[in-house]
Amino acid sequence: MTQTKAPEWAIEVKGLQKSYRGVQVLRGVDFTVSPGSIFALLGSNGAGKTTVMRILSTLLKADGGLASVNGFDVAARPQQVRESISLTGQFAAVDDVLSGRENLILVARLRHLRNPGKIADELLARFSLTEAAGRRTATYSGGMRRRLDIAMSLIGAPPVIFLDEPTTGLDPQARREVWQTVKDLAGHGRTVLLTTQYLHEAEQLASRIAILHEGRVIVDGTLAALKQLLPATRVEYVEKQPSLEEVFFAIIGARDTAGYGENGGDR
């Protein structure tokens, strides 16, 4: 994976097209991602987010258009692209029979890296999993499994990381753990392409956001720029409906004030 100079864009997509059985899923998708940034690709189910991710990771061939990752064309130089990326899907790909440390060592050995034990220990410490290192991953919480999954994907130090809906099915606490992990990745200079259905997630993480709708990117910009597309909300008086608790105490108070319940009045 030789490169004369750093590419201008970590990811570049132009006119990407893809159809399944005559149904056009991608209709000319365009976007670019700067090195060392977090880019969120938003869209509802069926918008084409995962299809884009699979094309960029060389798991699927596009019908048309161009795409490059880390300066390598995904169609012409797929091997160099694979060496440049890691991909984490919607569900953690950890082996439940193995411990967290054993999972990491296995991946390091498959990548033919030296000192797999040292690599595993460093990643366990980085992702706050050292205390659980010897436990089978079947006993891990959802957040721990996802952190381990991301740690496994970082073995070999890929510069570009694809996270396809990484917090699907996680509870709020586990989701926040993953958010911090993603922020840390960008802080270490990695480029992250994130697909998500959670709008708050994109707000928390992304330096730029693109909205994919019916196979096209219809909006692409910073969060501040996207917010400028709508006028500021005017705060107006809204009649507040009482809660059941308020009704209960109001009635009790009214009865007491009217003398109900005195001298055994509640019959």
PDB file of C-alpha atoms in Angstrom:
ATOM      1  CA  MET A   1       0.000   0.000   0.000  1.00  0.00           C
ATOM      2  CA  THR A   2       2.381   2.683  -1.268  1.00  0.00           C
ATOM      3  CA  GLN A   3       1.316   6.280  -1.689  1.00  0.00           C
ATOM      4  CA  THR A   4       3.403   9.213  -2.931  1.00  0.00           C
ATOM      5  CA  LYS A   5       1.445  11.852  -1.037  1.00  0.00           C
ATOM      6  CA  ALA A   6      -1.528  12.098   1.279  1.00  0.00           C
ATOM      7  CA  PRO A   7      -4.815  12.220  -0.662  1.00  0.00           C
ATOM      8  CA  GLU A   8      -6.883  15.410  -0.588  1.00  0.00           C
ATOM      9  CA  TRP A   9      -9.962  13.412   0.430  1.00  0.00           C
ATOM     10  CA  ALA A  10     -10.066  10.360   2.676  1.00  0.00           C
ATOM     11  CA  ILE A  11     -13.249   9.330   0.836  1.00  0.00           C
ATOM     12  CA  GLU A  12     -14.490  10.664  -2.505  1.00  0.00           C
ATOM     13  CA  VAL A  13     -17.745   9.586  -4.161  1.00  0.00           C
ATOM     14  CA  LYS A  14     -18.996  10.839  -7.536  1.00  0.00           C
ATOM     15  CA  GLY A  15     -22.194   9.802  -9.272  1.00  0.00           C
ATOM     16  CA  LEU A  16     -22.445   6.451  -7.494  1.00  0.00           C
ATOM     17  CA  GLN A  17     -25.211   4.210  -8.859  1.00  0.00           C
ATOM     18  CA  LYS A  18     -26.526   0.800  -7.871  1.00  0.00           C
ATOM     19  CA  SER A  19     -29.645  -1.221  -8.699  1.00  0.00           C
ATOM     20  CA  TYR A  20     -31.069  -4.448  -7.303  1.00  0.00           C
ATOM     21  CA  ARG A  21     -33.379  -6.456  -9.545  1.00  0.00           C
ATOM     22  CA  GLY A  22     -34.358  -3.415 -11.529  1.00  0.00           C
ATOM     23  CA  VAL A  23     -34.871  -1.200  -8.471  1.00  0.00           C
ATOM     24  CA  GLN A  24     -32.464   1.747  -8.435  1.00  0.00           C
ATOM     25  CA  VAL A  25     -31.137   2.143  -4.902  1.00  0.00           C
ATOM     26  CA  LEU A  26     -28.409   4.707  -5.589  1.00  0.00           C
ATOM     27  CA  ARG A  27     -29.167   7.352  -8.208  1.00  0.00           C
ATOM     28  CA  GLY A  28     -25.937   9.330  -8.402  1.00  0.00           C
ATOM     29  CA  VAL A  29     -24.539   9.801  -4.914  1.00  0.00           C
ATOM     30  CA  ASP A  30     -21.875  12.502  -4.409  1.00  0.00           C
ATOM     31  CA  PHE A  31     -19.902  13.432  -1.289  1.00  0.00           C
ATOM     32  CA  THR A  32     -16.372  13.872   0.015  1.00  0.00           C
ATOM     33  CA  VAL A  33     -14.883  13.263   3.461  1.00  0.00           C
ATOM     34  CA  SER A  34     -11.850  15.121   4.794  1.00  0.00           C
ATOM     35  CA  PRO A  35      -9.036  13.153   6.483  1.00  0.00           C
ATOM     36  CA  GLY A  36      -9.348  12.937  10.264  1.00  0.00           C
ATOM     37  CA  SER A  37     -13.024  13.901  10.358  1.00  0.00           C
ATOM     38  CA  ILE A  38     -16.297  12.196  11.323  1.00  0.00           C
ATOM     39  CA  PHE A  39     -18.820  12.164   8.491  1.00  0.00           C
ATOM     40  CA  ALA A  40     -22.386  11.012   9.187  1.00  0.00           C
ATOM     41  CA  LEU A  41     -24.571   9.586   6.443  1.00  0.00           C
ATOM     42  CA  LEU A  42     -28.200   9.827   7.521  1.00  0.00           C
ATOM     43  CA  GLY A  43     -31.264   8.238   5.995  1.00  0.00           C
ATOM     44  CA  SER A  44     -34.306   6.145   6.714  1.00  0.00           C
ATOM     45  CA  ASN A  45     -34.426   2.384   6.153  1.00  0.00           C
ATOM     46  CA  GLY A  46     -33.931   1.612   2.479  1.00  0.00           C
ATOM     47  CA  ALA A  47     -32.307   4.957   1.694  1.00  0.00           C
ATOM     48  CA  GLY A  48     -29.119   3.231   0.510  1.00  0.00           C
ATOM     49  CA  LYS A  49     -26.736   3.902   3.419  1.00  0.00           C
ATOM     50  CA  THR A  50     -25.533   0.334   3.795  1.00  0.00           C
ATOM     51  CA  THR A  51     -25.221  -0.041   0.012  1.00  0.00           C
ATOM     52  CA  VAL A  52     -22.866   2.951  -0.075  1.00  0.00           C
ATOM     53  CA  MET A  53     -20.863   1.457   2.770  1.00  0.00           C
ATOM     54  CA  ARG A  54     -20.582  -1.926   1.075  1.00  0.00           C
ATOM     55  CA  ILE A  55     -19.402  -0.377  -2.185  1.00  0.00           C
ATOM     56  CA  LEU A  56     -16.759   1.719  -0.407  1.00  0.00           C
ATOM     57  CA  SER A  57     -15.509  -1.336   1.482  1.00  0.00           C
ATOM     58  CA  THR A  58     -15.267  -3.375  -1.784  1.00  0.00           C
ATOM     59  CA  LEU A  59     -17.960  -5.844  -0.722  1.00  0.00           C
ATOM     60  CA  LEU A  60     -20.216  -4.737  -3.580  1.00  0.00           C
ATOM     61  CA  LYS A  61     -19.604  -3.403  -7.081  1.00  0.00           C
ATOM     62  CA  ALA A  62     -21.260  -0.201  -8.209  1.00  0.00           C
ATOM     63  CA  ASP A  63     -23.166  -0.049 -11.483  1.00  0.00           C
ATOM     64  CA  GLY A  64     -21.803   3.406 -12.229  1.00  0.00           C
ATOM     65  CA  GLY A  65     -19.898   6.340 -10.839  1.00  0.00           C
ATOM     66  CA  LEU A  66     -16.536   6.588  -9.107  1.00  0.00           C
ATOM     67  CA  ALA A  67     -15.422   6.054  -5.528  1.00  0.00           C
ATOM     68  CA  SER A  68     -12.040   6.214  -3.837  1.00  0.00           C
ATOM     69  CA  VAL A  69     -10.873   5.533  -0.291  1.00  0.00           C
ATOM     70  CA  ASN A  70      -7.530   6.799   1.019  1.00  0.00           C
ATOM     71  CA  GLY A  71      -6.671   7.763  -2.558  1.00  0.00           C
ATOM     72  CA  PHE A  72      -7.357   4.296  -4.019  1.00  0.00           C
ATOM     73  CA  ASP A  73     -10.098   3.588  -6.533  1.00  0.00           C
ATOM     74  CA  VAL A  74     -12.428   0.979  -5.002  1.00  0.00           C
ATOM     75  CA  ALA A  75     -12.995  -0.766  -8.351  1.00  0.00           C
ATOM     76  CA  ALA A  76      -9.458  -0.663  -9.740  1.00  0.00           C
ATOM     77  CA  ARG A  77      -7.462  -1.175  -6.513  1.00  0.00           C
ATOM     78  CA  PRO A  78      -9.674  -3.111  -4.087  1.00  0.00           C
ATOM     79  CA  GLN A  79      -6.768  -4.740  -2.228  1.00  0.00           C
ATOM     80  CA  GLN A  80      -5.227  -1.376  -1.338  1.00  0.00           C
ATOM     81  CA  VAL A  81      -8.646  -0.142  -0.206  1.00  0.00           C
ATOM     82  CA  ARG A  82      -9.075  -3.164   2.078  1.00  0.00           C
ATOM     83  CA  GLU A  83      -5.661  -2.508   3.604  1.00  0.00           C
ATOM     84  CA  SER A  84      -6.737   1.095   4.292  1.00  0.00           C
ATOM     85  CA  ILE A  85     -10.033   0.425   6.070  1.00  0.00           C
ATOM     86  CA  SER A  86     -11.846  -1.333   8.832  1.00  0.00           C
ATOM     87  CA  LEU A  87     -15.558  -2.092   8.726  1.00  0.00           C
ATOM     88  CA  THR A  88     -17.843  -2.529  11.721  1.00  0.00           C
ATOM     89  CA  GLY A  89     -21.348  -3.682  10.850  1.00  0.00           C
ATOM     90  CA  GLN A  90     -24.641  -3.280  12.658  1.00  0.00           C
ATOM     91  CA  PHE A  91     -23.994  -6.224  14.976  1.00  0.00           C
ATOM     92  CA  ALA A  92     -20.831  -6.945  16.949  1.00  0.00           C
ATOM     93  CA  ALA A  93     -18.742  -9.625  15.224  1.00  0.00           C
ATOM     94  CA  VAL A  94     -17.078 -11.054  18.321  1.00  0.00           C
ATOM     95  CA  ASP A  95     -16.630 -14.735  19.152  1.00  0.00           C
ATOM     96  CA  ASP A  96     -18.678 -15.436  22.290  1.00  0.00           C
ATOM     97  CA  VAL A  97     -16.641 -18.542  23.174  1.00  0.00           C
ATOM     98  CA  LEU A  98     -13.389 -16.582  23.383  1.00  0.00           C
ATOM     99  CA  SER A  99     -12.412 -13.970  25.925  1.00  0.00           C
ATOM    100  CA  GLY A 100     -12.001 -10.347  24.932  1.00  0.00           C
ATOM    101  CA  ARG A 101      -8.213 -10.711  24.848  1.00  0.00           C
ATOM    102  CA  GLU A 102      -8.406 -13.917  22.821  1.00  0.00           C
ATOM    103  CA  ASN A 103     -10.621 -12.212  20.236  1.00  0.00           C
ATOM    104  CA  LEU A 104      -8.053  -9.460  19.763  1.00  0.00           C
ATOM    105  CA  ILE A 105      -5.103 -11.868  19.612  1.00  0.00           C
ATOM    106  CA  LEU A 106      -6.902 -13.959  16.991  1.00  0.00           C
ATOM    107  CA  VAL A 107      -7.412 -10.955  14.697  1.00  0.00           C
ATOM    108  CA  ALA A 108      -3.814  -9.804  15.160  1.00  0.00           C
ATOM    109  CA  ARG A 109      -2.562 -13.275  14.190  1.00  0.00           C
ATOM    110  CA  LEU A 110      -4.836 -13.382  11.156  1.00  0.00           C
ATOM    111  CA  ARG A 111      -3.269 -10.079  10.068  1.00  0.00           C
ATOM    112  CA  HIS A 112       0.191 -11.623  10.593  1.00  0.00           C
ATOM    113  CA  LEU A 113       1.236  -8.927  13.050  1.00  0.00           C
ATOM    114  CA  ARG A 114       4.078  -9.242  15.531  1.00  0.00           C
ATOM    115  CA  ASN A 115       3.452  -9.322  19.291  1.00  0.00           C
ATOM    116  CA  PRO A 116      -0.311 -10.020  19.131  1.00  0.00           C
ATOM    117  CA  GLY A 117      -0.507 -10.217  22.923  1.00  0.00           C
ATOM    118  CA  LYS A 118       0.954  -6.731  23.293  1.00  0.00           C
ATOM    119  CA  ILE A 119      -1.409  -5.369  20.644  1.00  0.00           C
ATOM    120  CA  ALA A 120      -4.360  -6.947  22.473  1.00  0.00           C
ATOM    121  CA  ASP A 121      -3.336  -5.535  25.856  1.00  0.00           C
ATOM    122  CA  GLU A 122      -2.869  -2.026  24.455  1.00  0.00           C
ATOM    123  CA  LEU A 123      -6.318  -2.060  22.842  1.00  0.00           C
ATOM    124  CA  LEU A 124      -7.961  -3.481  25.970  1.00  0.00           C
ATOM    125  CA  ALA A 125      -6.495  -0.610  27.977  1.00  0.00           C
ATOM    126  CA  ARG A 126      -7.481   1.978  25.380  1.00  0.00           C
ATOM    127  CA  PHE A 127     -11.093   0.802  25.316  1.00  0.00           C
ATOM    128  CA  SER A 128     -11.391   0.331  29.111  1.00  0.00           C
ATOM    129  CA  LEU A 129     -11.737  -3.437  28.844  1.00  0.00           C
ATOM    130  CA  THR A 130      -8.652  -4.576  30.786  1.00  0.00           C
ATOM    131  CA  GLU A 131     -10.620  -5.809  33.815  1.00  0.00           C
ATOM    132  CA  ALA A 132     -12.852  -7.920  31.541  1.00  0.00           C
ATOM    133  CA  ALA A 133      -9.995  -9.154  29.342  1.00  0.00           C
ATOM    134  CA  GLY A 134     -10.126 -12.751  30.585  1.00  0.00           C
ATOM    135  CA  ARG A 135     -13.911 -13.121  30.569  1.00  0.00           C
ATOM    136  CA  ARG A 136     -15.816 -14.779  27.761  1.00  0.00           C
ATOM    137  CA  THR A 137     -17.415 -12.111  25.595  1.00  0.00           C
ATOM    138  CA  ALA A 138     -20.775 -13.840  26.028  1.00  0.00           C
ATOM    139  CA  THR A 139     -20.816 -12.203  29.471  1.00  0.00           C
ATOM    140  CA  TYR A 140     -20.137  -8.695  28.135  1.00  0.00           C
ATOM    141  CA  SER A 141     -22.762  -5.955  28.060  1.00  0.00           C
ATOM    142  CA  GLY A 142     -23.872  -4.513  24.735  1.00  0.00           C
ATOM    143  CA  GLY A 143     -21.610  -1.501  25.087  1.00  0.00           C
ATOM    144  CA  MET A 144     -18.601  -3.649  25.993  1.00  0.00           C
ATOM    145  CA  ARG A 145     -19.183  -5.949  23.015  1.00  0.00           C
ATOM    146  CA  ARG A 146     -19.419  -2.994  20.671  1.00  0.00           C
ATOM    147  CA  ARG A 147     -16.242  -1.414  22.081  1.00  0.00           C
ATOM    148  CA  LEU A 148     -14.444  -4.722  21.646  1.00  0.00           C
ATOM    149  CA  ASP A 149     -15.766  -4.997  18.095  1.00  0.00           C
ATOM    150  CA  ILE A 150     -14.403  -1.557  17.247  1.00  0.00           C
ATOM    151  CA  ALA A 151     -11.095  -2.396  18.957  1.00  0.00           C
ATOM    152  CA  MET A 152     -10.809  -5.513  16.778  1.00  0.00           C
ATOM    153  CA  SER A 153     -11.401  -3.435  13.673  1.00  0.00           C
ATOM    154  CA  LEU A 154      -8.502  -1.111  14.583  1.00  0.00           C
ATOM    155  CA  ILE A 155      -5.869  -3.844  14.566  1.00  0.00           C
ATOM    156  CA  GLY A 156      -3.407  -2.957  11.838  1.00  0.00           C
ATOM    157  CA  ALA A 157      -4.038   0.814  12.261  1.00  0.00           C
ATOM    158  CA  PRO A 158      -6.319   1.447   9.254  1.00  0.00           C
ATOM    159  CA  PRO A 159      -6.643   5.181   8.456  1.00  0.00           C
ATOM    160  CA  VAL A 160     -10.324   4.977   7.429  1.00  0.00           C
ATOM    161  CA  ILE A 161     -13.037   3.405   9.581  1.00  0.00           C
ATOM    162  CA  PHE A 162     -16.552   2.520   8.449  1.00  0.00           C
ATOM    163  CA  LEU A 163     -19.192   2.210  11.171  1.00  0.00           C
ATOM    164  CA  ASP A 164     -22.554   0.993   9.869  1.00  0.00           C
ATOM    165  CA  GLU A 165     -25.179   1.934  12.476  1.00  0.00           C
ATOM    166  CA  PRO A 166     -22.801   1.081  15.341  1.00  0.00           C
ATOM    167  CA  THR A 167     -25.265   1.758  18.171  1.00  0.00           C
ATOM    168  CA  THR A 168     -28.231  -0.235  16.852  1.00  0.00           C
ATOM    169  CA  GLY A 169     -29.909  -2.064  19.735  1.00  0.00           C
ATOM    170  CA  LEU A 170     -27.808  -0.471  22.467  1.00  0.00           C
ATOM    171  CA  ASP A 171     -29.229   1.167  25.563  1.00  0.00           C
ATOM    172  CA  PRO A 172     -28.544   4.900  26.147  1.00  0.00           C
ATOM    173  CA  GLN A 173     -25.540   4.311  28.412  1.00  0.00           C
ATOM    174  CA  ALA A 174     -23.899   1.875  25.978  1.00  0.00           C
ATOM    175  CA  ARG A 175     -24.616   4.277  23.118  1.00  0.00           C
ATOM    176  CA  ARG A 176     -22.758   7.057  24.916  1.00  0.00           C
ATOM    177  CA  GLU A 177     -19.810   4.725  25.488  1.00  0.00           C
ATOM    178  CA  VAL A 178     -19.609   4.082  21.753  1.00  0.00           C
ATOM    179  CA  TRP A 179     -19.922   7.817  21.019  1.00  0.00           C
ATOM    180  CA  GLN A 180     -16.880   8.517  23.167  1.00  0.00           C
ATOM    181  CA  THR A 181     -14.995   5.747  21.387  1.00  0.00           C
ATOM    182  CA  VAL A 182     -15.784   7.262  17.994  1.00  0.00           C
ATOM    183  CA  LYS A 183     -14.690  10.727  19.155  1.00  0.00           C
ATOM    184  CA  ASP A 184     -11.424   9.242  20.399  1.00  0.00           C
ATOM    185  CA  LEU A 185     -10.797   7.654  16.985  1.00  0.00           C
ATOM    186  CA  ALA A 186     -11.089  11.002  15.226  1.00  0.00           C
ATOM    187  CA  GLY A 187      -8.929  12.535  17.938  1.00  0.00           C
ATOM    188  CA  HIS A 188      -6.182  10.089  16.936  1.00  0.00           C
ATOM    189  CA  GLY A 189      -6.388  11.177  13.298  1.00  0.00           C
ATOM    190  CA  ARG A 190      -8.644   8.432  11.938  1.00  0.00           C
ATOM    191  CA  THR A 191     -11.332   9.219   9.384  1.00  0.00           C
ATOM    192  CA  VAL A 192     -14.756   7.862  10.350  1.00  0.00           C
ATOM    193  CA  LEU A 193     -17.706   7.338   8.014  1.00  0.00           C
ATOM    194  CA  LEU A 194     -20.752   6.692  10.156  1.00  0.00           C
ATOM    195  CA  THR A 195     -24.224   5.637   9.032  1.00  0.00           C
ATOM    196  CA  THR A 196     -27.046   6.102  11.500  1.00  0.00           C
ATOM    197  CA  GLN A 197     -30.778   6.562  11.866  1.00  0.00           C
ATOM    198  CA  TYR A 198     -30.348   8.433  15.142  1.00  0.00           C
ATOM    199  CA  LEU A 199     -30.347  12.172  14.448  1.00  0.00           C
ATOM    200  CA  HIS A 200     -29.053  12.987  17.943  1.00  0.00           C
ATOM    201  CA  GLU A 201     -26.120  10.650  17.309  1.00  0.00           C
ATOM    202  CA  ALA A 202     -25.110  12.587  14.207  1.00  0.00           C
ATOM    203  CA  GLU A 203     -25.427  15.859  16.144  1.00  0.00           C
ATOM    204  CA  GLN A 204     -23.137  14.539  18.865  1.00  0.00           C
ATOM    205  CA  LEU A 205     -20.439  13.097  16.613  1.00  0.00           C
ATOM    206  CA  ALA A 206     -20.242  14.441  13.099  1.00  0.00           C
ATOM    207  CA  SER A 207     -18.282  17.398  11.790  1.00  0.00           C
ATOM    208  CA  ARG A 208     -20.275  17.046   8.569  1.00  0.00           C
ATOM    209  CA  ILE A 209     -23.613  15.433   7.802  1.00  0.00           C
ATOM    210  CA  ALA A 210     -25.187  14.212   4.566  1.00  0.00           C
ATOM    211  CA  ILE A 211     -28.810  13.155   4.213  1.00  0.00           C
ATOM    212  CA  LEU A 212     -29.445  10.327   1.770  1.00  0.00           C
ATOM    213  CA  HIS A 213     -32.996  10.152   0.421  1.00  0.00           C
ATOM    214  CA  GLU A 214     -34.344   8.001  -2.398  1.00  0.00           C
ATOM    215  CA  GLY A 215     -30.855   7.191  -3.600  1.00  0.00           C
ATOM    216  CA  ARG A 216     -29.441  10.725  -3.651  1.00  0.00           C
ATOM    217  CA  VAL A 217     -27.656  13.018  -1.214  1.00  0.00           C
ATOM    218  CA  ILE A 218     -30.112  15.884  -0.863  1.00  0.00           C
ATOM    219  CA  VAL A 219     -28.222  17.858   1.816  1.00  0.00           C
ATOM    220  CA  ASP A 220     -24.541  17.903   2.756  1.00  0.00           C
ATOM    221  CA  GLY A 221     -22.888  20.287   5.211  1.00  0.00           C
ATOM    222  CA  THR A 222     -21.984  21.081   8.794  1.00  0.00           C
ATOM    223  CA  LEU A 223     -24.631  20.912  11.499  1.00  0.00           C
ATOM    224  CA  ALA A 224     -24.624  24.714  11.736  1.00  0.00           C
ATOM    225  CA  ALA A 225     -25.150  25.024   7.980  1.00  0.00           C
ATOM    226  CA  LEU A 226     -27.990  22.492   8.031  1.00  0.00           C
ATOM    227  CA  LYS A 227     -29.733  24.365  10.833  1.00  0.00           C
ATOM    228  CA  GLN A 228     -29.670  27.515   8.721  1.00  0.00           C
ATOM    229  CA  LEU A 229     -31.944  25.778   6.196  1.00  0.00           C
ATOM    230  CA  LEU A 230     -34.860  26.255   8.585  1.00  0.00           C
ATOM    231  CA  PRO A 231     -35.978  29.524  10.159  1.00  0.00           C
ATOM    232  CA  ALA A 232     -35.473  29.973  13.876  1.00  0.00           C
ATOM    233  CA  THR A 233     -38.345  28.654  15.963  1.00  0.00           C
ATOM    234  CA  ARG A 234     -40.539  31.283  17.608  1.00  0.00           C
ATOM    235  CA  VAL A 235     -41.276  30.457  21.241  1.00  0.00           C
ATOM    236  CA  GLU A 236     -44.974  31.025  21.915  1.00  0.00           C
ATOM    237  CA  TYR A 237     -47.275  30.467  24.859  1.00  0.00           C
ATOM    238  CA  VAL A 238     -48.660  26.942  24.850  1.00  0.00           C
ATOM    239  CA  GLU A 239     -51.390  25.888  27.248  1.00  0.00           C
ATOM    240  CA  LYS A 240     -49.967  23.208  29.520  1.00  0.00           C
ATOM    241  CA  GLN A 241     -52.242  20.311  30.293  1.00  0.00           C
ATOM    242  CA  PRO A 242     -52.132  19.189  33.927  1.00  0.00           C
ATOM    243  CA  SER A 243     -50.589  15.867  34.802  1.00  0.00           C
ATOM    244  CA  LEU A 244     -52.521  13.187  36.658  1.00  0.00           C
ATOM    245  CA  GLU A 245     -50.383  13.934  39.707  1.00  0.00           C
ATOM    246  CA  GLU A 246     -51.385  17.595  39.607  1.00  0.00           C
ATOM    247  CA  VAL A 247     -55.059  16.661  39.182  1.00  0.00           C
ATOM    248  CA  PHE A 248     -54.846  14.283  42.122  1.00  0.00           C
ATOM    249  CA  PHE A 249     -53.330  16.800  44.508  1.00  0.00           C
ATOM    250  CA  ALA A 250     -55.613  19.593  43.306  1.00  0.00           C
ATOM    251  CA  ILE A 251     -58.687  17.470  44.018  1.00  0.00           C
ATOM    252  CA  ILE A 252     -57.378  16.357  47.400  1.00  0.00           C
ATOM    253  CA  GLY A 253     -56.584  19.960  48.290  1.00  0.00           C
ATOM    254  CA  ALA A 254     -60.019  21.163  47.151  1.00  0.00           C
ATOM    255  CA  ARG A 255     -61.777  18.496  49.218  1.00  0.00           C
ATOM    256  CA  ASP A 256     -59.777  19.440  52.312  1.00  0.00           C
ATOM    257  CA  THR A 257     -60.498  23.117  51.796  1.00  0.00           C
ATOM    258  CA  ALA A 258     -64.239  22.448  51.395  1.00  0.00           C
ATOM    259  CA  GLY A 259     -64.305  20.509  54.634  1.00  0.00           C
ATOM    260  CA  TYR A 260     -64.763  17.079  53.056  1.00  0.00           C
ATOM    261  CA  GLY A 261     -63.395  14.302  55.124  1.00  0.00           C
ATOM    262  CA  GLU A 262     -63.788  16.227  58.393  1.00  0.00           C
ATOM    263  CA  ASN A 263     -65.376  14.293  61.246  1.00  0.00           C
ATOM    264  CA  GLY A 264     -65.241  11.126  59.222  1.00  0.00           C
ATOM    265  CA  GLY A 265     -66.851  12.768  56.228  1.00  0.00           C
ATOM    266  CA  ASP A 266     -65.409  10.215  53.795  1.00  0.00           C
ATOM    267  CA  ARG A 267     -68.055   7.551  53.942  1.00  0.00           C
TER     268      ARG A 267
END
